Short mmCIF file of C-alpha atoms in Angstrom, two decimals:
data_model
loop_
_atom_site.label_atom_id
_atom_site.label_comp_id
_atom_site.label_asym_id
_atom_site.label_seq_id
_atom_site.Cartn_x
_atom_site.Cartn_y
_atom_site.Cartn_z
CA UNK U 1 78.68 106.48 -33.08
CA UNK U 2 79.64 109.98 -31.95
CA UNK U 3 81.98 110.69 -29.06
CA UNK U 4 79.20 112.22 -27.00
CA UNK U 5 77.01 109.14 -27.50
CA UNK U 6 79.93 106.91 -26.55
CA UNK U 7 80.50 108.99 -23.43
CA UNK U 8 76.87 108.68 -22.41
CA UNK U 9 77.44 104.95 -22.05
CA UNK U 10 80.40 105.42 -19.79
CA UNK U 11 81.07 108.38 -17.57
CA UNK U 12 77.60 109.80 -17.62
CA UNK U 13 74.28 109.44 -15.87
CA UNK U 14 69.28 109.99 -15.40
CA UNK U 15 66.98 111.80 -13.01
CA UNK U 16 66.91 115.53 -12.39
CA UNK U 17 69.01 116.91 -9.56
CA UNK U 18 67.20 119.37 -7.31
CA UNK U 19 67.74 123.00 -8.29
CA UNK U 20 68.13 124.46 -4.83
CA UNK U 21 68.37 123.28 -1.23
CA UNK U 22 64.76 123.09 -0.09
CA UNK U 23 64.95 120.66 2.83
CA UNK U 24 66.43 121.66 6.16
CA UNK U 25 69.25 119.49 7.47
CA UNK U 26 70.05 120.89 10.93
CA UNK U 27 73.28 119.70 12.48
CA UNK U 28 72.92 118.33 16.01
CA UNK U 29 76.22 119.82 17.25
CA UNK U 30 78.56 122.74 16.66
CA UNK U 31 77.56 126.35 15.98
CA UNK U 32 73.94 126.51 14.89
CA UNK U 33 72.20 129.69 13.77
CA UNK U 34 68.70 130.47 15.00
CA UNK U 35 66.96 133.82 14.44
CA UNK U 36 70.28 135.51 13.78
CA UNK U 37 71.90 134.18 16.95
CA UNK U 38 74.38 131.31 17.33
CA UNK U 39 73.88 128.39 19.70
CA UNK U 40 76.68 125.96 20.42
CA UNK U 41 76.60 122.31 21.47
CA UNK U 42 79.46 119.85 21.96
CA UNK U 43 79.50 116.10 22.56
CA UNK U 44 82.04 115.44 25.33
CA UNK U 45 80.65 112.83 27.77
CA UNK U 46 83.83 112.44 29.85
CA UNK U 47 84.77 116.12 30.18
CA UNK U 48 84.59 117.78 33.60
CA UNK U 49 83.78 121.17 32.06
CA UNK U 50 83.83 122.94 28.70
CA UNK U 51 84.23 126.59 27.76
CA UNK U 52 84.29 128.39 24.44
CA UNK U 53 86.82 131.13 23.81
CA UNK U 54 85.68 133.69 21.24
CA UNK U 55 88.23 136.04 19.64
CA UNK U 56 86.91 139.32 18.29
CA UNK U 57 89.84 141.34 17.04
CA UNK U 58 92.38 141.36 19.86
CA UNK U 59 89.81 140.64 22.54
CA UNK U 60 89.15 137.08 23.76
CA UNK U 61 86.00 136.34 25.75
CA UNK U 62 85.34 133.07 27.57
CA UNK U 63 81.86 131.53 27.63
CA UNK U 64 81.21 128.66 30.02
CA UNK U 65 79.02 125.88 28.63
CA UNK U 66 76.39 124.01 30.62
CA UNK U 67 76.30 120.22 30.81
CA UNK U 68 73.22 118.55 29.38
CA UNK U 69 73.64 114.78 29.67
CA UNK U 70 76.67 113.77 27.56
CA UNK U 71 76.89 117.19 25.92
CA UNK U 72 77.71 120.80 26.79
CA UNK U 73 75.85 123.76 25.32
CA UNK U 74 75.17 127.47 25.39
CA UNK U 75 72.54 129.48 23.56
CA UNK U 76 72.62 133.07 22.33
CA UNK U 77 76.40 133.29 22.04
CA UNK U 78 78.02 136.67 21.48
CA UNK U 79 79.75 135.68 18.25
CA UNK U 80 79.61 137.02 14.70
CA UNK U 81 80.70 135.74 11.29
CA UNK U 82 84.44 136.22 10.93
CA UNK U 83 85.13 135.80 14.63
CA UNK U 84 87.40 132.96 15.75
CA UNK U 85 86.60 130.44 18.46
CA UNK U 86 88.12 127.40 20.12
CA UNK U 87 87.11 124.87 22.75
CA UNK U 88 88.76 124.82 26.18
CA UNK U 89 88.05 121.45 27.77
CA UNK U 90 88.86 120.34 31.31
CA UNK U 91 89.32 116.57 31.45
CA UNK U 92 88.13 114.29 34.21
CA UNK U 93 91.66 114.18 35.66
CA UNK U 94 92.00 117.99 35.73
CA UNK U 95 94.00 118.65 32.55
CA UNK U 96 93.06 121.63 30.40
CA UNK U 97 93.24 121.02 26.65
CA UNK U 98 92.29 122.95 23.53
CA UNK U 99 90.10 121.38 20.89
CA UNK U 100 88.59 122.35 17.56
CA UNK U 101 84.88 122.18 16.87
CA UNK U 102 84.37 118.96 14.81
CA UNK U 103 81.44 120.70 13.08
CA UNK U 104 83.33 123.91 12.25
CA UNK U 105 82.81 125.25 8.71
CA UNK U 106 86.18 127.01 8.73
CA UNK U 107 89.55 126.92 10.51
CA UNK U 108 92.22 129.62 10.74
CA UNK U 109 95.18 127.46 9.75
CA UNK U 110 96.26 123.83 9.76
CA UNK U 111 98.44 124.30 12.87
CA UNK U 112 95.84 126.20 14.88
CA UNK U 113 93.02 125.25 17.24
CA UNK U 114 91.10 128.39 16.26
CA UNK U 115 88.00 127.79 14.17
CA UNK U 116 86.24 130.47 12.13
CA UNK U 117 82.62 131.42 12.66
CA UNK U 118 80.96 131.24 9.23
CA UNK U 119 77.85 133.13 8.18
CA UNK U 120 74.54 131.25 8.25
CA UNK U 121 74.49 129.47 4.87
CA UNK U 122 70.82 130.32 4.38
CA UNK U 123 71.83 133.96 3.93
CA UNK U 124 73.98 133.25 0.91
CA UNK U 125 72.42 134.82 -2.21
CA UNK U 126 72.47 132.22 -4.98
CA UNK U 127 72.57 133.87 -8.39
CA UNK U 128 71.88 130.94 -10.67
CA UNK U 129 68.38 129.56 -11.22
CA UNK U 130 69.90 126.11 -11.54
CA UNK U 131 68.52 123.05 -13.20
CA UNK U 132 71.17 120.33 -13.23
CA UNK U 133 71.83 117.97 -16.13
CA UNK U 134 70.27 114.54 -15.91
CA UNK U 135 72.73 111.83 -14.91
CA UNK U 136 73.01 110.48 -18.47
CA UNK U 137 74.29 113.90 -19.57
CA UNK U 138 77.13 114.19 -17.08
CA UNK U 139 80.63 114.36 -18.54
CA UNK U 140 82.83 114.62 -15.47
CA UNK U 141 86.10 116.51 -15.04
CA UNK U 142 88.06 115.51 -11.93
CA UNK U 143 89.64 118.59 -10.37
CA UNK U 144 92.34 118.89 -7.71
CA UNK U 145 91.81 122.47 -6.58
CA UNK U 146 95.35 122.81 -5.20
CA UNK U 147 97.04 122.09 -8.55
CA UNK U 148 94.34 123.13 -11.03
CA UNK U 149 95.74 126.67 -11.01
CA UNK U 150 99.01 128.23 -9.90
CA UNK U 151 97.22 129.87 -6.97
CA UNK U 152 95.44 126.66 -5.95
CA UNK U 153 92.23 128.37 -4.77
CA UNK U 154 88.49 128.24 -5.46
CA UNK U 155 88.65 131.81 -6.71
CA UNK U 156 91.43 131.09 -9.20
CA UNK U 157 89.64 127.95 -10.42
CA UNK U 158 86.59 130.06 -11.30
CA UNK U 159 88.61 131.83 -13.98
CA UNK U 160 89.01 128.53 -15.87
CA UNK U 161 85.39 127.38 -15.72
CA UNK U 162 84.70 128.78 -19.20
CA UNK U 163 87.52 126.60 -20.52
CA UNK U 164 85.96 123.47 -19.00
CA UNK U 165 82.55 124.38 -20.38
CA UNK U 166 84.04 124.94 -23.84
CA UNK U 167 85.62 121.48 -23.68
CA UNK U 168 82.16 119.99 -23.20
CA UNK U 169 82.28 119.01 -19.54
CA UNK U 170 78.94 119.15 -17.73
CA UNK U 171 80.21 118.27 -14.24
CA UNK U 172 83.23 118.80 -12.00
CA UNK U 173 84.17 116.28 -9.33
CA UNK U 174 86.41 118.10 -6.87
CA UNK U 175 88.88 115.96 -4.97
CA UNK U 176 88.54 116.40 -1.17
CA UNK U 177 88.28 120.04 -0.15
CA UNK U 178 87.93 119.62 3.62
CA UNK U 179 90.81 120.70 5.87
CA UNK U 180 93.38 117.92 5.67
CA UNK U 181 96.83 116.77 6.72
CA UNK U 182 99.09 117.33 3.71
CA UNK U 183 102.12 115.50 5.10
CA UNK U 184 100.94 111.97 4.25
CA UNK U 185 99.14 112.12 0.90
CA UNK U 186 101.03 114.84 -0.93
CA UNK U 187 98.20 117.31 -0.59
CA UNK U 188 95.53 115.20 -2.29
CA UNK U 189 93.12 115.67 0.62
CA UNK U 190 92.47 112.04 1.55
CA UNK U 191 93.62 112.53 5.17
CA UNK U 192 90.82 114.77 6.49
CA UNK U 193 91.03 116.48 9.85
CA UNK U 194 87.73 118.34 9.53
CA UNK U 195 84.70 116.92 7.73
CA UNK U 196 82.69 120.14 7.34
CA UNK U 197 85.36 122.85 6.96
CA UNK U 198 86.99 123.84 3.70
CA UNK U 199 90.78 123.59 3.43
CA UNK U 200 91.98 127.13 4.36
CA UNK U 201 94.50 127.32 1.49
CA UNK U 202 91.68 126.70 -0.99
CA UNK U 203 89.34 129.32 0.42
CA UNK U 204 86.34 129.84 2.67
CA UNK U 205 82.91 128.22 2.62
CA UNK U 206 81.46 131.30 0.92
CA UNK U 207 84.21 131.24 -1.70
CA UNK U 208 83.37 127.61 -2.45
CA UNK U 209 79.67 128.48 -2.68
CA UNK U 210 80.58 131.20 -5.18
CA UNK U 211 82.60 128.65 -7.16
CA UNK U 212 79.59 126.31 -7.25
CA UNK U 213 77.31 129.16 -8.30
CA UNK U 214 79.66 130.16 -11.11
CA UNK U 215 79.92 126.56 -12.28
CA UNK U 216 76.13 126.33 -12.37
CA UNK U 217 75.97 129.55 -14.41
CA UNK U 218 77.95 127.69 -17.08
CA UNK U 219 75.81 124.57 -16.96
CA UNK U 220 78.32 122.59 -14.89
CA UNK U 221 77.25 120.43 -11.94
CA UNK U 222 79.56 120.06 -8.92
CA UNK U 223 80.24 116.75 -7.14
CA UNK U 224 82.36 116.62 -3.98
CA UNK U 225 84.73 113.78 -3.06
CA UNK U 226 84.19 112.87 0.61
CA UNK U 227 86.45 110.72 2.81
CA UNK U 228 84.39 109.16 5.59
CA UNK U 229 86.10 105.84 6.30
CA UNK U 230 89.03 107.25 8.32
CA UNK U 231 90.42 110.57 9.61
CA UNK U 232 93.96 111.92 9.31
CA UNK U 233 96.86 109.97 10.75
CA UNK U 234 98.72 113.10 11.86
CA UNK U 235 96.86 115.88 13.65
CA UNK U 236 93.65 113.92 14.11
CA UNK U 237 91.50 116.46 15.96
CA UNK U 238 89.14 113.74 17.22
CA UNK U 239 91.77 111.58 18.94
CA UNK U 240 91.18 111.39 22.73
CA UNK U 241 88.75 114.24 22.13
CA UNK U 242 87.34 114.74 25.63
CA UNK U 243 90.41 113.44 27.45
CA UNK U 244 89.22 109.89 27.97
CA UNK U 245 90.78 106.85 26.35
CA UNK U 246 91.46 103.27 27.30
CA UNK U 247 94.38 101.18 26.05
CA UNK U 248 95.15 103.82 23.42
CA UNK U 249 91.75 103.27 21.78
CA UNK U 250 91.47 106.86 20.55
CA UNK U 251 88.63 107.92 22.79
CA UNK U 252 84.99 108.59 22.06
CA UNK U 253 85.23 108.88 18.26
CA UNK U 254 87.40 105.76 17.80
CA UNK U 255 86.52 103.41 20.66
CA UNK U 256 86.18 99.86 19.34
CA UNK U 257 87.17 100.90 15.81
CA UNK U 258 89.39 98.79 13.54
CA UNK U 259 92.75 99.87 12.19
CA UNK U 260 92.79 100.50 8.45
CA UNK U 261 95.75 100.86 6.10
CA UNK U 262 95.19 104.63 6.34
CA UNK U 263 94.79 104.89 10.12
CA UNK U 264 92.24 104.15 12.82
CA UNK U 265 88.62 103.97 11.72
CA UNK U 266 85.60 105.45 13.43
CA UNK U 267 83.41 104.10 16.22
CA UNK U 268 80.71 103.18 13.72
CA UNK U 269 78.33 101.92 16.40
CA UNK U 270 77.81 105.34 18.01
CA UNK U 271 74.97 107.59 16.89
CA UNK U 272 77.05 110.72 17.57
CA UNK U 273 79.73 109.48 15.16
CA UNK U 274 77.09 108.75 12.51
CA UNK U 275 75.76 112.27 13.06
CA UNK U 276 79.19 113.74 12.28
CA UNK U 277 79.68 111.60 9.17
CA UNK U 278 76.19 112.53 7.99
CA UNK U 279 77.09 116.17 8.50
CA UNK U 280 80.13 115.56 6.30
CA UNK U 281 77.67 114.74 3.50
CA UNK U 282 74.88 117.24 4.05
CA UNK U 283 77.15 120.28 4.37
CA UNK U 284 77.92 120.02 0.63
CA UNK U 285 74.47 118.98 -0.63
CA UNK U 286 72.57 121.50 1.48
CA UNK U 287 74.74 124.44 2.51
CA UNK U 288 76.79 124.52 -0.70
CA UNK U 289 74.08 123.46 -3.18
CA UNK U 290 76.30 120.75 -4.71
CA UNK U 291 74.87 118.14 -7.03
CA UNK U 292 76.32 114.93 -5.64
CA UNK U 293 79.03 113.15 -3.70
CA UNK U 294 81.78 110.66 -4.48
CA UNK U 295 82.47 108.38 -1.49
CA UNK U 296 86.14 107.44 -1.37
CA UNK U 297 86.84 103.75 -0.65
CA UNK U 298 83.18 103.15 0.13
CA UNK U 299 83.52 99.45 1.01
CA UNK U 300 85.61 100.48 4.03
CA UNK U 301 82.40 101.97 5.42
CA UNK U 302 80.29 99.25 7.10
CA UNK U 303 77.18 98.37 5.10
CA UNK U 304 74.73 99.50 7.77
CA UNK U 305 76.50 102.86 8.08
CA UNK U 306 76.57 103.35 4.31
CA UNK U 307 72.84 102.60 4.25
CA UNK U 308 72.19 105.26 6.90
CA UNK U 309 74.25 107.85 5.03
CA UNK U 310 72.76 107.20 1.60
CA UNK U 311 69.22 106.99 2.99
CA UNK U 312 69.57 110.37 4.72
CA UNK U 313 71.03 112.01 1.61
CA UNK U 314 68.33 110.58 -0.65
CA UNK U 315 65.63 111.48 1.85
CA UNK U 316 66.63 115.15 2.03
CA UNK U 317 67.99 115.58 -1.50
CA UNK U 318 66.38 113.14 -3.93
CA UNK U 319 68.02 113.22 -7.34
CA UNK U 320 71.48 114.21 -6.17
CA UNK U 321 73.90 111.53 -7.25
CA UNK U 322 75.86 109.39 -4.77
CA UNK U 323 78.88 107.69 -6.35
CA UNK U 324 80.86 105.01 -4.54
CA UNK U 325 84.49 104.14 -5.18
CA UNK U 326 84.56 100.36 -4.85
CA UNK U 327 87.59 98.26 -5.78
CA UNK U 328 87.08 95.79 -7.34
CA UNK U 329 83.72 97.08 -8.54
CA UNK U 330 80.82 95.24 -6.98
CA UNK U 331 77.19 96.14 -7.78
CA UNK U 332 76.13 95.21 -4.26
CA UNK U 333 77.25 98.72 -3.27
CA UNK U 334 74.28 99.93 -5.29
CA UNK U 335 71.72 97.29 -4.41
CA UNK U 336 72.65 96.87 -0.73
CA UNK U 337 74.31 100.13 0.31
CA UNK U 338 72.11 102.61 -1.53
CA UNK U 339 74.63 104.29 -3.83
CA UNK U 340 73.51 105.39 -7.29
CA UNK U 341 76.66 104.63 -9.25
CA UNK U 342 80.15 103.14 -8.94
CA UNK U 343 83.49 104.71 -9.83
CA UNK U 344 85.00 102.12 -12.19
CA UNK U 345 88.80 101.72 -12.20
CA UNK U 346 88.98 98.69 -14.48
CA UNK U 347 88.20 100.53 -17.71
CA UNK U 348 91.50 102.37 -17.44
CA UNK U 349 93.43 99.10 -17.13
CA UNK U 350 91.48 97.56 -20.01
CA UNK U 351 92.43 100.46 -22.26
CA UNK U 352 96.11 100.36 -21.29
CA UNK U 353 96.24 96.63 -21.94
CA UNK U 354 94.67 97.31 -25.34
CA UNK U 355 97.40 99.87 -26.06
CA UNK U 356 100.02 97.31 -25.18
CA UNK U 357 98.35 94.80 -27.51
CA UNK U 358 98.36 97.35 -30.35
CA UNK U 359 101.94 98.41 -29.79
CA UNK U 360 100.85 102.00 -29.17
CA UNK U 361 101.14 104.54 -26.41
CA UNK U 362 103.73 104.86 -23.66
CA UNK U 363 103.24 101.22 -22.70
CA UNK U 364 103.73 99.93 -26.33
CA UNK U 365 103.32 96.29 -27.24
CA UNK U 366 106.32 95.94 -29.56
CA UNK U 367 106.63 93.05 -32.02
CA UNK U 368 104.22 90.84 -30.07
CA UNK U 369 101.28 93.23 -30.49
CA UNK U 370 98.14 91.11 -30.94
CA UNK U 371 95.57 93.61 -32.20
CA UNK U 372 92.13 94.61 -31.00
CA UNK U 373 90.53 92.63 -28.18
CA UNK U 374 86.84 93.24 -28.95
CA UNK U 375 85.39 91.49 -25.85
CA UNK U 376 87.65 93.57 -23.60
CA UNK U 377 86.65 96.76 -25.41
CA UNK U 378 82.99 95.81 -25.12
CA UNK U 379 83.41 95.46 -21.35
CA UNK U 380 85.39 98.68 -21.08
CA UNK U 381 82.80 100.78 -22.91
CA UNK U 382 79.62 98.87 -22.20
CA UNK U 383 77.83 97.66 -19.11
CA UNK U 384 79.56 95.38 -16.63
CA UNK U 385 77.99 92.21 -15.30
CA UNK U 386 75.54 92.77 -12.44
CA UNK U 387 74.55 96.34 -13.34
CA UNK U 388 71.13 97.19 -14.76
CA UNK U 389 71.81 100.64 -16.20
CA UNK U 390 74.74 102.47 -17.79
CA UNK U 391 74.13 105.29 -15.32
CA UNK U 392 75.28 102.95 -12.54
CA UNK U 393 78.93 103.16 -13.62
CA UNK U 394 81.30 106.12 -13.91
CA UNK U 395 83.97 105.09 -16.38
CA UNK U 396 87.18 106.83 -17.43
CA UNK U 397 89.96 105.91 -19.80
CA UNK U 398 92.72 108.50 -19.25
CA UNK U 399 93.16 107.70 -15.57
CA UNK U 400 91.95 109.38 -12.38
CA UNK U 401 94.21 110.70 -9.64
CA UNK U 402 94.83 107.12 -8.49
CA UNK U 403 96.34 106.13 -11.82
CA UNK U 404 98.00 109.39 -12.85
CA UNK U 405 99.26 110.69 -9.53
CA UNK U 406 102.80 109.41 -9.06
CA UNK U 407 104.57 109.94 -5.72
CA UNK U 408 107.62 107.83 -6.61
CA UNK U 409 109.23 110.23 -9.05
CA UNK U 410 108.31 107.99 -11.96
CA UNK U 411 109.40 104.86 -10.09
CA UNK U 412 107.92 101.37 -10.17
CA UNK U 413 104.61 100.41 -8.53
CA UNK U 414 104.38 96.67 -7.98
CA UNK U 415 100.56 96.68 -8.06
CA UNK U 416 100.74 98.27 -11.53
CA UNK U 417 103.20 95.77 -12.99
CA UNK U 418 100.59 94.31 -15.38
CA UNK U 419 100.46 97.66 -17.21
CA UNK U 420 104.10 98.69 -17.00
CA UNK U 421 104.49 99.47 -13.30
CA UNK U 422 104.05 103.23 -13.50
CA UNK U 423 101.35 105.80 -12.89
CA UNK U 424 100.62 107.75 -16.08
CA UNK U 425 97.96 108.59 -18.61
CA UNK U 426 96.85 105.87 -20.99
CA UNK U 427 97.99 107.85 -24.05
#
């Protein structure tokens, strides 16, 4: 059995992914382009008034928005791509606060309220006449843009795409690229502050589109890791968004939400919140022509919400793969929630335990090495119980960021004690 055939049983996938974005997926809020002009709409039911400040060079103009039910809006804004803008909101008790646009496609900097007006994505000139690999051909490279190159940018990563293609990879799964709080997760991106804007240190939306286009030129699909079960702990732009909150409930985006181990969850029961989370999916599949999504910690998303997200993505972009991280792996995420495949952690642990049994690798088994465990290897490489197709599992054996990324300086992790207590590669 060749390596490529072995891989097709594990980290690969079937079904053609759409070549180009052909279905419109208009966002209900934020800056929206229409006939070359930008309209703006903001959900802020408790605000007394809302204005938009637009910065063009050194000049700042203020545009008052008109209330329409629970929202504020203005059509035909005098704003151009490259201009900066921010929300000035007057709360019901008379306070004036600055806010970012939750639907912004770009932000100036992590410590700024200024968002960046981005060109209408439909005007981007795609160069590649792209036909993606079928799922059973995908050999996935997980990429952290910030550490993949010394510069840590989309542009710098492009220069190494030939290397990845030469290694035989047919897909890249980029770890979260939305603007995030880097103080709590070491810069991994799993504390998002914006769901539709690229992280400014990585580059702009157009620079990411160019990265995707260049990857496609080399026969490489692009999958984006999205974090939709919680926002950032520090600098959460949605907290008390329109000035209203009750008993420190977080306001309109978090009212009635549970606390998670990563911070407060979302108000899943509100359609406006679902709209934002859906936007956090469609921006990559539609505006950036990406080939799929990986949903981080998908079981922390309520089943009915996951169903709405996957249904919308499949409806607009059939054939683009939706991968769920579920620990421990449970096929119900496919059959009940609508995902296409699961990100399987257990194969890594099976392989490390095999290394211990053979007395090989960093974890070495020593004198008590017991030899090959064929049933365990069969599970690691083959199909797990409850799945009906090998394309329903994404398997890896050298470790993903969760297994390799050590924040303890090589120290002990209690939850990894069964394989030596440390985060490292299997070999």
